Protein backbone atom coordinates (compact mmCIF):
# COMPACT_ATOMS: atom_id res chain seq x y z
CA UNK A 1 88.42 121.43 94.56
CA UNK A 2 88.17 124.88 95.60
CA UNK A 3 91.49 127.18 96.49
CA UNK A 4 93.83 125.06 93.73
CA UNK A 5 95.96 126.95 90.98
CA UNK A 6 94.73 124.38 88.28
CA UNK A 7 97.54 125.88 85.72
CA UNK A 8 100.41 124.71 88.17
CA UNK A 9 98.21 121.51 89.57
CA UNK A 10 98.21 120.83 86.06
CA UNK A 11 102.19 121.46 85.44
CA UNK A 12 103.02 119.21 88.49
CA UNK A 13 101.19 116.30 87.28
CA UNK A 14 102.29 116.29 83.82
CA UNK A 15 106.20 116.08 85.23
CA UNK A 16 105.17 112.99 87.19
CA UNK A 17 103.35 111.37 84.66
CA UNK A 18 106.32 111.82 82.21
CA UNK A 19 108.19 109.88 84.93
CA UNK A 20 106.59 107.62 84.98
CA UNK A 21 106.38 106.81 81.34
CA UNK A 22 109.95 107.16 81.30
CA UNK A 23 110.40 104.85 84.16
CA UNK A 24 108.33 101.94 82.86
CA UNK A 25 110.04 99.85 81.05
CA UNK A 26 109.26 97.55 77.90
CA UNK A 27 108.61 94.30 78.81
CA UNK A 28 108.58 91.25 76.48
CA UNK A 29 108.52 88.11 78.74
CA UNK A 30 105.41 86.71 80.64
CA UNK A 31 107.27 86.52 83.69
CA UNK A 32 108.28 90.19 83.59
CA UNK A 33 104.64 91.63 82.90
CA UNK A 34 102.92 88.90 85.48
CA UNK A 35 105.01 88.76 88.23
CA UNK A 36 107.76 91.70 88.24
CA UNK A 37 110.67 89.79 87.86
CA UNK A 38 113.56 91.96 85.87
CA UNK A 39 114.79 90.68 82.46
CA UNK A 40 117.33 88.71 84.12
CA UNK A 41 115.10 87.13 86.42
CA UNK A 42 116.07 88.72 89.42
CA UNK A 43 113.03 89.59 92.31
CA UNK A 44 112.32 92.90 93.57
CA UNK A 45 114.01 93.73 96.95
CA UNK A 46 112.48 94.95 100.09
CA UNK A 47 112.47 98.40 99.26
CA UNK A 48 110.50 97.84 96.07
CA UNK A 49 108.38 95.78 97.41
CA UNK A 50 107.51 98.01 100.34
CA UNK A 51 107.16 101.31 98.54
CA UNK A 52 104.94 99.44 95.76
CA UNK A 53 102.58 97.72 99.22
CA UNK A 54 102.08 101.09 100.71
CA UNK A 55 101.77 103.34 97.55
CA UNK A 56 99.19 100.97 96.35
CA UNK A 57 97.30 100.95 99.41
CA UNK A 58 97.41 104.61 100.54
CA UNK A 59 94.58 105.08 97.71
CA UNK A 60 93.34 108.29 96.85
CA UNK A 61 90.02 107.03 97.87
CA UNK A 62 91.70 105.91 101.55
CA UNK A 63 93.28 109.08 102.14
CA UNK A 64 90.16 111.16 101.55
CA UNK A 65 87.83 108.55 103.70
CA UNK A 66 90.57 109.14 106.42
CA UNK A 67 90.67 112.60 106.57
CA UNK A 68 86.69 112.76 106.46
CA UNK A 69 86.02 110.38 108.87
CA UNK A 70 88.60 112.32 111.28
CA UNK A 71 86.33 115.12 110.16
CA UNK A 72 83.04 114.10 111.26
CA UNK A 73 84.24 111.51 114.01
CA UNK A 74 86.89 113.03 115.20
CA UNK A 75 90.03 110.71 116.63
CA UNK A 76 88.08 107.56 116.70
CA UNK A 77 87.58 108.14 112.93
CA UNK A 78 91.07 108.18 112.20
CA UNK A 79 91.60 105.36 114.65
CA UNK A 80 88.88 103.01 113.07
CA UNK A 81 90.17 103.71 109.31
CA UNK A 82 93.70 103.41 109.94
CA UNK A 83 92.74 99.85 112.02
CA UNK A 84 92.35 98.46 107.96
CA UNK A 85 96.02 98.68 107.29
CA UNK A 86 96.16 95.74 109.96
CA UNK A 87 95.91 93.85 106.62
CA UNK A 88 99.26 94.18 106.30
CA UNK A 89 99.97 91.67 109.36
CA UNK A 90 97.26 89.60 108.53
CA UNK A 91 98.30 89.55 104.83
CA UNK A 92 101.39 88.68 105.64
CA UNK A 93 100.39 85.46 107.53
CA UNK A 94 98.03 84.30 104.91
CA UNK A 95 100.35 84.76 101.91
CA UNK A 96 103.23 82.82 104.39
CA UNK A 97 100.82 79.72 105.13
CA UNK A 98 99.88 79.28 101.39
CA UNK A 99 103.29 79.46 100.00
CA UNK A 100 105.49 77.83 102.45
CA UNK A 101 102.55 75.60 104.43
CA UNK A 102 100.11 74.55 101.96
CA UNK A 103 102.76 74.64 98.67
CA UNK A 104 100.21 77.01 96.92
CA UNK A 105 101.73 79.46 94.26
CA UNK A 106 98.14 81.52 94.53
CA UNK A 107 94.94 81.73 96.46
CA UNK A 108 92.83 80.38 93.14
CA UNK A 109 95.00 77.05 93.43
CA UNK A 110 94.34 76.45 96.99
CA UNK A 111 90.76 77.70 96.81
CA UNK A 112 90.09 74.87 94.01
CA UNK A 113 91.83 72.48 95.80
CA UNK A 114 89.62 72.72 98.76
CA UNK A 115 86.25 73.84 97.55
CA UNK A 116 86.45 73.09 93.87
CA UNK A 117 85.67 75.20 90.54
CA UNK A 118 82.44 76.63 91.94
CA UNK A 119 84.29 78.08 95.05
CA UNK A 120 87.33 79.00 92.85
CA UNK A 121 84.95 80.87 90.75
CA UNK A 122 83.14 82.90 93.60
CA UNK A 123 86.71 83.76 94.64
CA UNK A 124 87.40 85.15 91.28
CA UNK A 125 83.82 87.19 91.15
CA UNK A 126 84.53 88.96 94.28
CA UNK A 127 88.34 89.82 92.85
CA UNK A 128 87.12 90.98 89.73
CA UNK A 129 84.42 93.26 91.92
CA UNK A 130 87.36 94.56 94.08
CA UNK A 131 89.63 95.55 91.37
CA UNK A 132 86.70 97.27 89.21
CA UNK A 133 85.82 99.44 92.54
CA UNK A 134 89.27 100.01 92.81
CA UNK A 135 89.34 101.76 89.19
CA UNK A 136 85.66 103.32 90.02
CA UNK A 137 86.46 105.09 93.62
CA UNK A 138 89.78 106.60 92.32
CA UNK A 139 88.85 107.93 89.33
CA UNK A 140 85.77 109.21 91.26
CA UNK A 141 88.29 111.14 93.46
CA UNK A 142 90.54 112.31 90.86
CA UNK A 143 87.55 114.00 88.74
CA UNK A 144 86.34 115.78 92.49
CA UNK A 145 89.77 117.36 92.57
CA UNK A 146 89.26 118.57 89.19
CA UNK A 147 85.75 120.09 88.74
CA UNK A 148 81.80 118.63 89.83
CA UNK A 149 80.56 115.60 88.33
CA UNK A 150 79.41 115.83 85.12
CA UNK A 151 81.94 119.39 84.33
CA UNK A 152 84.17 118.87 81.02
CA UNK A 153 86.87 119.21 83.88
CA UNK A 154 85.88 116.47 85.90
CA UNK A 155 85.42 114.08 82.32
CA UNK A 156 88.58 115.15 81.01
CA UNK A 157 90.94 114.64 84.16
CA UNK A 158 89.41 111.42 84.34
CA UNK A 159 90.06 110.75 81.16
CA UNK A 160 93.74 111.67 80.64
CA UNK A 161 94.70 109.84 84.51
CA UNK A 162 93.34 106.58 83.14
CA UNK A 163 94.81 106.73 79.70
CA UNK A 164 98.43 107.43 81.15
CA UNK A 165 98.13 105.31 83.17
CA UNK A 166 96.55 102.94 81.04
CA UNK A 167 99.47 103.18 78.24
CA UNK A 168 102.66 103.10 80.84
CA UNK A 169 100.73 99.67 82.37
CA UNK A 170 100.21 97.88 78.83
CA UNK A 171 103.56 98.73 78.22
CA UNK A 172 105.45 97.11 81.27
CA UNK A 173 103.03 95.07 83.20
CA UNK A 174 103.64 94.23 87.02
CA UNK A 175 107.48 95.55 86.50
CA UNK A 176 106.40 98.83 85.70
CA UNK A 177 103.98 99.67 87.87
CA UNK A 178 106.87 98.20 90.83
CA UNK A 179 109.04 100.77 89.37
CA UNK A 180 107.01 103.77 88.89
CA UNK A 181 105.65 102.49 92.75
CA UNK A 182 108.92 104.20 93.98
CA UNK A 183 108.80 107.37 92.30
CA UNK A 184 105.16 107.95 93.33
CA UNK A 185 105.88 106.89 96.57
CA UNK A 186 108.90 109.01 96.86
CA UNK A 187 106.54 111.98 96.02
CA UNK A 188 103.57 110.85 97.92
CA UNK A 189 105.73 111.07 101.29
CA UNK A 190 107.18 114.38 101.00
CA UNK A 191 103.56 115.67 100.32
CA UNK A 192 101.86 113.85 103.54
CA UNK A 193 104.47 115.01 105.58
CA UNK A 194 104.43 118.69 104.13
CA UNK A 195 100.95 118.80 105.39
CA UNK A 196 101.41 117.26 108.69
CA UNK A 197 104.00 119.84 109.22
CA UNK A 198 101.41 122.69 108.42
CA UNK A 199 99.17 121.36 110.78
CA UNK A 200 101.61 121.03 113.64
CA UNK A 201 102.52 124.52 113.59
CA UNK A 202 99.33 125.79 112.58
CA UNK A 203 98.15 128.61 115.60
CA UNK A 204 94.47 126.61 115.87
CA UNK A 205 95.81 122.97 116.71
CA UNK A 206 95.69 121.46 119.96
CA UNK A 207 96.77 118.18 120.41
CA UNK A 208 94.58 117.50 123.80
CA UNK A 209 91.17 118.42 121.61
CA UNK A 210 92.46 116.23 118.94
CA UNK A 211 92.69 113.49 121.44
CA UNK A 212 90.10 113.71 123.16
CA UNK A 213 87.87 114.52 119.89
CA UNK A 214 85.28 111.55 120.35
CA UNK A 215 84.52 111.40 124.18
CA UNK A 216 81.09 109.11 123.26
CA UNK A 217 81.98 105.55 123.65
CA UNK A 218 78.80 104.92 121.05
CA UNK A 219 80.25 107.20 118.51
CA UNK A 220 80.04 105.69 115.42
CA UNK A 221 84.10 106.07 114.68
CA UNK A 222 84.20 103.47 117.47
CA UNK A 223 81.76 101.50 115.90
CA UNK A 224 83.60 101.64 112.71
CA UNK A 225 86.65 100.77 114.54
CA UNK A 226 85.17 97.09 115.95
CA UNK A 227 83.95 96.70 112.26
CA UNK A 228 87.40 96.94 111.04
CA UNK A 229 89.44 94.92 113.36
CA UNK A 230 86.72 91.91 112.54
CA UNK A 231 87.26 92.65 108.92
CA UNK A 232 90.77 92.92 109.09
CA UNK A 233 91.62 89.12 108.91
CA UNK A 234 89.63 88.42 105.16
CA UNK A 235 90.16 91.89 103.84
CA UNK A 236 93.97 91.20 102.34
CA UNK A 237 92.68 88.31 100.92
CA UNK A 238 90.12 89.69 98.57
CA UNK A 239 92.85 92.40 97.35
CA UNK A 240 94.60 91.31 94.65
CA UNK A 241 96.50 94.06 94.61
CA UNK A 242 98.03 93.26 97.75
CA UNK A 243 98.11 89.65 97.37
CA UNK A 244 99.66 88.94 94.64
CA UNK A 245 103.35 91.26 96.19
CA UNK A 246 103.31 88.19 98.18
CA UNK A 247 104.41 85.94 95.76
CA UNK A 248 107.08 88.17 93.85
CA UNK A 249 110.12 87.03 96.49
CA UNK A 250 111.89 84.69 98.87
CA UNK A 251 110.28 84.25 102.34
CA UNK A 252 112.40 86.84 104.34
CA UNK A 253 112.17 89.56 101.64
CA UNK A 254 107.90 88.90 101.62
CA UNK A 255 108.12 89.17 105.76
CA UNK A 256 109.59 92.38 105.96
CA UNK A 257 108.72 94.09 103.09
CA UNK A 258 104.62 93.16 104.87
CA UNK A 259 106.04 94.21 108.14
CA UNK A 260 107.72 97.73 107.02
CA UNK A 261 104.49 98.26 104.79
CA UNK A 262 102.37 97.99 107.41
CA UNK A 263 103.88 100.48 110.10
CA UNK A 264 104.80 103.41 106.68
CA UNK A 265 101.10 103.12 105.98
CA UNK A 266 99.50 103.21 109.04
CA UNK A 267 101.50 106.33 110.72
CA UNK A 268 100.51 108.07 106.56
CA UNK A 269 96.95 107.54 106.89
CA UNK A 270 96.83 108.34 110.75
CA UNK A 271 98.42 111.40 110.02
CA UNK A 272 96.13 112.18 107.22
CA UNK A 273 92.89 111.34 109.78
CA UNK A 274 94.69 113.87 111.91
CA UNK A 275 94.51 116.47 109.37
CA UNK A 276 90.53 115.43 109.13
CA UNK A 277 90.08 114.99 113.19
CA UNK A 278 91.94 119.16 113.19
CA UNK A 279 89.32 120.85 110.34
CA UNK A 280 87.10 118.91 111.65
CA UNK A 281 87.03 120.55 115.59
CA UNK A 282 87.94 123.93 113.60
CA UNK A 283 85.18 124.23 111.18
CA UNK A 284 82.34 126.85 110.45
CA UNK A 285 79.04 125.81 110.41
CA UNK A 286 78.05 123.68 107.01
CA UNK A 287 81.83 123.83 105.86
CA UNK A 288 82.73 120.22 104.08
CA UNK A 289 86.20 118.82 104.78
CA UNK A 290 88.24 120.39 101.74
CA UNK A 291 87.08 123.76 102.02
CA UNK A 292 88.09 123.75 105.87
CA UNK A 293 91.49 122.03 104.41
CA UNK A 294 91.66 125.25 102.03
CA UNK A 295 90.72 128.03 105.01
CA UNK A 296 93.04 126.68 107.63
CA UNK A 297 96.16 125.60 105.66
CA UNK A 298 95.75 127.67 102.48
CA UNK A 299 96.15 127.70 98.78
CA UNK A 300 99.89 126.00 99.06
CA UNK A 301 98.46 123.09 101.00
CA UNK A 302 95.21 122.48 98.83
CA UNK A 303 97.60 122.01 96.09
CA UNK A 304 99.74 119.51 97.38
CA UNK A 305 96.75 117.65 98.95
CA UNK A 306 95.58 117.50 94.89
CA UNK A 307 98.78 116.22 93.88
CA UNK A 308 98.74 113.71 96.82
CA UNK A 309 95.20 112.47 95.65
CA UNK A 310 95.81 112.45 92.29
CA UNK A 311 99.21 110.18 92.68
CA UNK A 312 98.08 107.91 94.44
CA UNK A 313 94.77 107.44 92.48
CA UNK A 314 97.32 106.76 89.25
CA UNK A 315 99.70 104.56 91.94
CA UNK A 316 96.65 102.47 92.49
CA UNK A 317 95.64 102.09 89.19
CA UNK A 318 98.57 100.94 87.75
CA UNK A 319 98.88 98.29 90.17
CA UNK A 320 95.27 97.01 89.44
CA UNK A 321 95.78 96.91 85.97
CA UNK A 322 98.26 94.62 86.35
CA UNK A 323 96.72 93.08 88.77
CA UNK A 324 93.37 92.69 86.67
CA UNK A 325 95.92 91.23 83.84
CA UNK A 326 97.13 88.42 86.30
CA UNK A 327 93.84 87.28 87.34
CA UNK A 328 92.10 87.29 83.89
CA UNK A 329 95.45 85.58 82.06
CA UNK A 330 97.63 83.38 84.80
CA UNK A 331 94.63 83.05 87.46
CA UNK A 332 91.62 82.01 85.90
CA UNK A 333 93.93 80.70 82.86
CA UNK A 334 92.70 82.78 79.95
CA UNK A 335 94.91 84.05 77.05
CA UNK A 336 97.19 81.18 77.21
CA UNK A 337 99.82 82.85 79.23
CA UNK A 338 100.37 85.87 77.05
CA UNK A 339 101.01 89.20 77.95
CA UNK A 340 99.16 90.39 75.02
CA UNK A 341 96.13 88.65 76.79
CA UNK A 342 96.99 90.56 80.16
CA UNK A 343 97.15 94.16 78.12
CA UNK A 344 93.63 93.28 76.41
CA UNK A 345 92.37 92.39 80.22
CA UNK A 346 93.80 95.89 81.47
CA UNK A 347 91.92 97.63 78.72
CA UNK A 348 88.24 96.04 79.87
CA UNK A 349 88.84 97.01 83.59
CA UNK A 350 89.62 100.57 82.59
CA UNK A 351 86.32 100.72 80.74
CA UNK A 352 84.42 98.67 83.13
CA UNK A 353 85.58 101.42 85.88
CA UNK A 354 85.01 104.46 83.16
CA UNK A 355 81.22 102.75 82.66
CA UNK A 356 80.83 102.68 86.51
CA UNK A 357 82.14 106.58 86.78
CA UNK A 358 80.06 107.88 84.18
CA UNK A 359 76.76 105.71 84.69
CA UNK A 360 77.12 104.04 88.20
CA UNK A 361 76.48 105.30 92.00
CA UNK A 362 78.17 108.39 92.85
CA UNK A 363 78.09 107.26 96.39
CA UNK A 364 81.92 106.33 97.51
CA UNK A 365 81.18 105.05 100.42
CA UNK A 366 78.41 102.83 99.44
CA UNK A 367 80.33 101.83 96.94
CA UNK A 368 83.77 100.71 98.07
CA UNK A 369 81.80 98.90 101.50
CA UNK A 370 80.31 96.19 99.28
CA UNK A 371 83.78 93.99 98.95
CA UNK A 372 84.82 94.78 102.23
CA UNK A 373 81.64 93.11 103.46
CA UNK A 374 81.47 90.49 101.39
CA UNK A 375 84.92 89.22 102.04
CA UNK A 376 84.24 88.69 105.14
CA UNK A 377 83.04 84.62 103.44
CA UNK A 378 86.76 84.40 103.50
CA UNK A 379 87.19 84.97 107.73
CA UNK A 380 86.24 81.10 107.86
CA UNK A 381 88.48 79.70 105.20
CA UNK A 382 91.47 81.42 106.59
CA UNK A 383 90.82 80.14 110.78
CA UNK A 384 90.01 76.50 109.57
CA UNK A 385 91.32 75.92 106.21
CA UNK A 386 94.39 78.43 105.55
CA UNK A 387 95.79 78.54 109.25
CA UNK A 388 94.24 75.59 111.19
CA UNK A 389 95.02 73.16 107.71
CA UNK A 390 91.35 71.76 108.46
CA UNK A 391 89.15 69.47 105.60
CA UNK A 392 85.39 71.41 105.33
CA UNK A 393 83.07 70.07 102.87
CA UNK A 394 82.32 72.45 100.50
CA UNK A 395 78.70 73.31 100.85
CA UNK A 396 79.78 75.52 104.06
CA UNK A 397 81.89 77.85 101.75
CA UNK A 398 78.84 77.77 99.33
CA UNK A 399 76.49 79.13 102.67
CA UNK A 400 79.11 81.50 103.70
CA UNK A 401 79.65 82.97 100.49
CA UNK A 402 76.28 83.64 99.90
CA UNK A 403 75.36 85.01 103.16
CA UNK A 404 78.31 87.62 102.95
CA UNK A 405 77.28 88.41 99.08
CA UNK A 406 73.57 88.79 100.95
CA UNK A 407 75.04 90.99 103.90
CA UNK A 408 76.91 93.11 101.36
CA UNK A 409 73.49 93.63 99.27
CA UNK A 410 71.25 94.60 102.25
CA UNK A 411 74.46 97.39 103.81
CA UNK A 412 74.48 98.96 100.50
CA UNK A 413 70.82 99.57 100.09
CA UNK A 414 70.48 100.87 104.00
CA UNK A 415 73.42 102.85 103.51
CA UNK A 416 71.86 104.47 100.59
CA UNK A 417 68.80 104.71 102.15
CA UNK A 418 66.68 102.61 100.23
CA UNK A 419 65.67 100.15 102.62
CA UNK A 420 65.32 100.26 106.40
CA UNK A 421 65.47 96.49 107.45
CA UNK A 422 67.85 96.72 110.36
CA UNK A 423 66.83 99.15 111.89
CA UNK A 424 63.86 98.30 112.11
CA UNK A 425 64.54 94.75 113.01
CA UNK A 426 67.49 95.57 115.47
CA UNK A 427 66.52 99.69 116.65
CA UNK A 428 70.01 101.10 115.67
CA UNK A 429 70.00 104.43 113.31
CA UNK A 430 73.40 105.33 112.08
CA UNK A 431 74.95 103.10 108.94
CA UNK A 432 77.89 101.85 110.99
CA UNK A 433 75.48 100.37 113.62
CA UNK A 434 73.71 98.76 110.83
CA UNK A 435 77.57 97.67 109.18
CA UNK A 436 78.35 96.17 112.50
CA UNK A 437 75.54 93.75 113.02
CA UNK A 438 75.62 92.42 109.39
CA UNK A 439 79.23 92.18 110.09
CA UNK A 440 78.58 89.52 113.09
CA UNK A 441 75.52 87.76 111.70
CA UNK A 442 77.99 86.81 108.25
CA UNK A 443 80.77 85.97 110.57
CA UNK A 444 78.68 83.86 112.86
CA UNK A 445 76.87 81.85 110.10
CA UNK A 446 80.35 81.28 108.10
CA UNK A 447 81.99 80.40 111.23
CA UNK A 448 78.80 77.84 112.40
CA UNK A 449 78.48 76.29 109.20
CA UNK A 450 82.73 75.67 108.91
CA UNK A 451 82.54 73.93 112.26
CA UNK A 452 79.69 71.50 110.99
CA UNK A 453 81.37 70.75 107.75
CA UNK A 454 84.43 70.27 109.48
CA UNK A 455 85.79 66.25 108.20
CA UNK A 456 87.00 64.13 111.06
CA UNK A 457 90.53 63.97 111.15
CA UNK A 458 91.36 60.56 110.25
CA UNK A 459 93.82 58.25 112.90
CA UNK A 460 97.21 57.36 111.72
């Protein structure tokens, strides 16, 4: 990342990371590693809760897809990205029906219950996708700040964010990435809004252009934008992450710790498209986002934009590993409940997303699209089975799944250009076009083949 004093980058994010170490605690119990609970049992409180939902979902790989989609599609970019942290709502009322509806203590429980161990287990594949992308498309962020792929840099920052990361997670679990949650989140704030602040009184910004920054109704922001809100119900469900701070407290406590995380992240990440949507209509001709970023606002901003990035990559990190420990050990019931099992499970995602770094797509976008499509199998199960409390047989999930795992296939290879089936079967050009229609033809054949499976209510 150009214009950044590395020696003082460098400074910064050594103080946080020995906060954090100092922060997490020791954990010894199951409960405390797995679910967050406190050595006397006690369940974090809204505030936790909410600073730990938003932290981990203001991503380093979210807030630089913001601020470049504001960049190249202007306010409907912005718009269409920050239409994902809808999840929040729709989270919400999934992780309410399942607990206090359906009696479920996770999704895995409910799934099997419904669609047995084969639709339990394509649950799980998708989760253990999600998470490993997660790991992937934030360290991929973390080494841009640092140096170009492939620079002893860009290796090394990688490197050293994953193994404190690593070592502060095996130590503490769930509980310590909850607490460190608030002191990255504490820091995380004060940088977003340090920016904002620049751009407000920054000579070159004119609210009016920045609203009316994508005129074209066809603009692919828009486009993006009607992806998202049909995405928006199954996406929460396929995040782990996300999921599993719904089952940490009492009802009221899970509402509006939801409800509080989704207006904080919404208004960060808008703000951060903002900052994309204003280099974006001030640019110079073949200037990428940062390096507008480090003209406009200067060496001062660039470096708290690289703190930013970099704390929320290790925010989001933490909270997969312990995530990634959950699913392996108290989800899919391996390691007989230990929290030795859940460290070794933390280690294998960190070098399942070091092996996808190093040897894997460079592409982020490409990349981090797949599980968004392909959770879109879960739109179905949440209408008829989750919310609606419907019977389907089970060979509907089965078509579903596989048509979204299909759909997910076929948008990665047109996105990276190595196919050109839609468009030549339905005209379109650009990649959200393409998104969109694969986007309706999985909904519509999950959504057909729920209604025919549907089993007759029975008469009382």
């Amino acid at each position: 990342m150009n214009a950044v004093d590395m020696p003082l980058l460098i400074s910064a994010l050594v103080l946080v990371a020995v906060g954090s170490l100092v922060l997490a605690p020791r954990v010894r119990t199951a409960e405390g590693f797995f679910r967050g609970s406190s050595d006397a049992g006690v369940q974090p409180g809204v505030l936790t809760l909410t600073f730990s939902q938003v932290t981990t979902w203001i991503f380093a790989r979210s807030l630089l897809n913001a601020g470049i989609l504001g960049y190249f599609f202007g306010i409907a970019g912005a718009l269409a990205y920050t239409a994902y942290y809808g999840s929040f709502l729709t989270g919400w009322l999934i992780v309410d029906r399942l607990r206090f509806r359906h009696g479920s203590a996770n999704m895995q429980s409910f799934l099997q219950a419904r669609f047995g161990r084969l639709g339990n287990a394509c649950f799980n594949f998708l989760l253990v996708m999600r998470l490993l992308t997660e790991v992937f498309a934030n360290l991929l962020v973390v080494g841009i700040v640092f140096g170009i792929a492939g620079s002893t840099e860009y290796t090394l920052a990688i490197l050293a964010v994953v193994a404190v990361t690593l070592i502060y997670s095996m130590t503490g679990g769930l509980r310590a990435s909850l607490r460190t949650d608030l002191l990255q989140m504490g820091i995380l704030l004060v940088l977003l809004a340090a920016l904002f602040v620049l751009m407000l009184q920054h000579s070159l910004f004119d609210l009016p252009a920045v609203m009316m920054s994508s005129p074209d109704i066809t603009s692919p922001g828009w486009i993006l934008l009607v992806v998202a809100l049909l995405q928006v119900l199954s996406y929460p469900m396929h995040d782990p992450v996300m999921m599993d701070r719904g089952f940490l407290a009492d009802r009221d406590t899970t509402r509006r710790s939801f409800m509080h995380a989704f207006w904080i992240s919404s208004l960060c990440i808008l703000a951060f498209g903002l900052l994309g949507v204003f280099a974006g209509l001030n640019k110079l001709e073949g200037e990428e986002f940062l390096t507008s970023i480090a003209r406009l606002l200067g060496e001062p901003a660039m470096l708290m934009l690289a703190v930013a990035l970099v704390i929320s990559a290790a925010s989001t990190m933490d909270s997969t590993f312990s995530s990634a420990a959950k699913l392996a050990v108290v989800d899919m019931g391996m390691g007989k409940g230990k929290a030795g099992s859940g460290r070794i499970a933390m280690l294998l995602f960190a070098i399942g997303g070091l092996v996808l770094v190093f040897f894997g797509s460079q592409d982020l976008f490409s990349a981090v699209a797949v599980s968004g499509t392909a959770s879109l199998f879960l739109t179905p199960v949440i209408i008829f089975s989750i919310l609606a409390g419907r019977e389907v047989r089970s060979w509907a999930f089965m078509v579903t799944f596989f048509a979204a795992i299909a759909g997910s296939i076929i948008y990665f290879l047109e996105s990276s250009g190595r196919v050109g089936w839609v468009g030549a079967l339905s005209g379109v050009e650009h990649n959200y076009a393409k998104l969109l229609i694969i986007t309706l033809v999985i909904l519509l054949v999950g959504l057909v083949s729920f209604v025919l499976a549907l089993v007759p209510r029975t008469k009382a």
